Amino acid sequence: MATMNMIQALNSAMDAMLTKNADVLIFGEDVGYFGGVFRATDGLQKKHGRQRCFDSPIGEAGIVATAIGMAAYGLKPVIEIQFADYIYPAYDQIVSAAARLRYRSAGDFTCPLTLRSPYGGGIFGGQTHSQSPEALFTHVCGIKTVIPSNPYDAKGLLISAIEDADPVMFFEPKRIYNGPFDGHHDKPVQPWSKHPLSDVPDGYYTVPLGKAGIAREGNDLTVLAYGTMVHVALAAAQETGIDAEIVDLRTLIPVDIETITQSIEKTGRCVIVHEATRTSGFGAELTALVQENCFYHLEAPIERVTGWDTPYPHAFEWQYFPGPDRVADAMRRAMEA
Amino acid sequence: MKNRAPLSLHIPEPKHRPGDRPDFSDIKVPKAGEMRRPDINVAAKDTLDLAYSLIRVLGEDNEVHGPWAPMLDLELMKRGLRNMMTTRIYDDRMYRAQRQGKTSFYMKCTGEEAIAVAQAAALDAEDMCFPTYRQQGLLIARGYPMVDMMCQVYSNERDPLKGRQLPIMYSSKKHGFFSIAGNLAMHFAQAVGWAMASAYKNDDRIVSTWIGDGSTAEGDFHTALVFAAVYRAPVILNIVNNQWAISSYQGIAGGEESTFAARGVGHGIPSLRVDGNDFLAVYAVTKWAADRARANLGPTVIEHFTYRAEGHSTSDDPSRYRPADEAKAWPLGDPIDRLKKHLIALGKWSDAEHTALEKEIDEQIRAAQKEAESHGTLGSGKLPSVKTMFEDVYKEMPWHIRRQRQEMGV
Ligand SMILES: Cc1ncc(C[n+]2csc(CCOP(=O)(O)OP(=O)(O)O)c2C)c(N)n1
Ligand SMILES: [Mg+2]
């Protein structure tokens, strides 16, 4: 056991997999000698060699395309797209090739690649370093989408993603790389070391894909959240005194419908929180699923708290970011309905 | 007032349109044997002349000429001839099947058979191919069962791809033939990744990939060249310049001011331009490129200069945008005819033998077609179970897809 922040946990996951499986290799912009702009691959080249962890040209389509070719060969490429905002040049390769290779070849060729990418706001990154594009991928059949909310899960989920037989989009909430963030930007930053989920085993372990976690048990209302928003929801529960059950989805596709259903059948109320823009966001899918699966248990309309349908504005970071006050308001509305 | 001529926009236009007399006299065809053959460890910049000229082996006299002459044994050439003829007759049969309503779509490679068939002969059987939809000759040369090819075209109950893909988008890992996507150019960069993987694993398999002249305008083409050069990937990057991309001529893809082969030189990749209708020249340059890849010298770009002798696909009528008799005016002849004449010139082949072989292949293909059609044609109702529609999206079917299958009642 060691105390790790999320970057260290991700690094440890890649280290464990490079050690365990010679078919795992890592590449992306600045990930080799330098260790990545967020340091996630720090030291991996030195430890495992240049051919296992190396720099790529600045060409996101090429990074994904070559990873697809490698995966079709039988390797397990783990690639980094430096910011989720820069994933679009590779979108065609992800959607038209990686996601469909198994299907279109009737299982003849497969594509077990893992694409890691930091996403989300709260770091004054402006509209080109703050986006949450997960719904552009959850809409695509044939890929899985995973988002961790703490160091322990980050490591276990990343190992599961690397070992998965299908392509996995692994989005990392960069605001919580170094510490949990509850949305109170004016309060001192907390390090992960004070959080129990920074206790991370050193070697290999997995957290299964497709299984949600319960970040807080409760009886009054269910919050569905992932990534940074899990911590915002926890703060809102504490500040409102509402006994909320906070479901940390962890995997968006395939989503853990059982855990969602069980929780809402118990509480009868549902608030959905994400940082991404609202319209056609993953919250829309969650709303539909709750409606289809739990309608007769609902005692209040489903609430959504999300980023606004605008680009992420640099100077209005905290007006844009769906913080604990907005989540608290939604929770109260759901309780009063 | 500025005393300048106004700007004007240049829109490339082919020399001949329907009604014009086709004339390719502006294409400089060097004599067979004229081009030098550098050592395989040549620097990219020292291939510039080869990227702007045309490597040819078979001359007008039907004899081989010059340093690129590959000196092939007779059996290999005869097999090449048979494979090219099989590809052409197969194409004709499938084209007709589409016209008879037995499938939705078909694409021929008429006039371009040498490119796939000679490459298959020059590569090892284990080498990996990332082709486009116009290299069906690879599957034929590598012995993929023709009945399975047809079943794919018919999307019938025996279709190896379970009715999921448009006709001709074959896939066979066993035959080193990567799944055809339909999204142009994407596979070109994926091929580089496969080659990098092979090098990473200290394997000895190399990769060959193909792209059309029109598709070289896609970003993935250029990305492929960058990654291949950077990592010295063991890959042969073939550009099939058949002059046309549906209705747009190669000038619209940037072929007017330069050659497609020359694109490689700027990337630091040795690049050759070859007479794509010359079986022996295609074989020779492929062997040279394969030797480079196997010696860890990295990628090679090859532009195959050829002509798409028929329509783009069954959905296309080329007489609406080019002279109907343009194919006949093509100065580099027909690949099957040229190899046949060479074998005759060698005294090892005759018109009578050729006609007999044609008949034999035709009968084989008819028999295969009969068998394939016994498993159904598109719309005949003989299909894989509709259940299979929900399979292979993921390795394990997730709950939401299972529920959708149940919703469909299967
Ligand atoms: C990304 C993409 N854009 C457009 C098309 C439609 N399309 C199919 S074939 C084709 C022409 C391709 O020409 P070329 O690359 O020269 O290959 P050829 O057909 O001559 O072999 C076009 C535009 C497509 N399939 N994929
Ligand atoms: Mg073309």
Short mmCIF file of C-alpha atoms and ligand atoms in Angstrom, two decimals, chain B residues 112 133-134 211-215 240-246 248 250 308 312, ligand 2:
data_model
loop_
_atom_site.label_atom_id
_atom_site.label_comp_id
_atom_site.label_asym_id
_atom_site.label_seq_id
_atom_site.Cartn_x
_atom_site.Cartn_y
_atom_site.Cartn_z
CA GLU B 112 -5.33 -2.88 -62.51
CA TYR B 133 -11.64 -2.31 -52.37
CA ARG B 134 -9.70 -2.67 -55.64
CA ILE B 211 -4.55 3.79 -51.54
CA GLY B 212 -6.20 5.40 -54.58
CA ASP B 213 -4.93 8.61 -56.19
CA GLY B 214 -8.06 10.46 -55.10
CA SER B 215 -7.78 9.29 -51.51
CA VAL B 240 -2.72 3.29 -57.17
CA ASN B 241 -2.99 6.17 -59.60
CA ASN B 242 -5.69 4.91 -61.93
CA GLN B 243 -6.31 8.49 -63.13
CA TRP B 244 -9.82 8.69 -61.70
CA ALA B 245 -11.61 9.01 -58.38
CA ILE B 246 -15.22 8.36 -59.36
CA SER B 248 -12.78 13.52 -60.64
CA GLN B 250 -6.14 12.83 -60.68
CA ARG B 308 -9.28 2.43 -64.29
CA HIS B 312 -15.92 3.27 -60.57
MG MG C 2 -8.36 6.44 -58.51
#
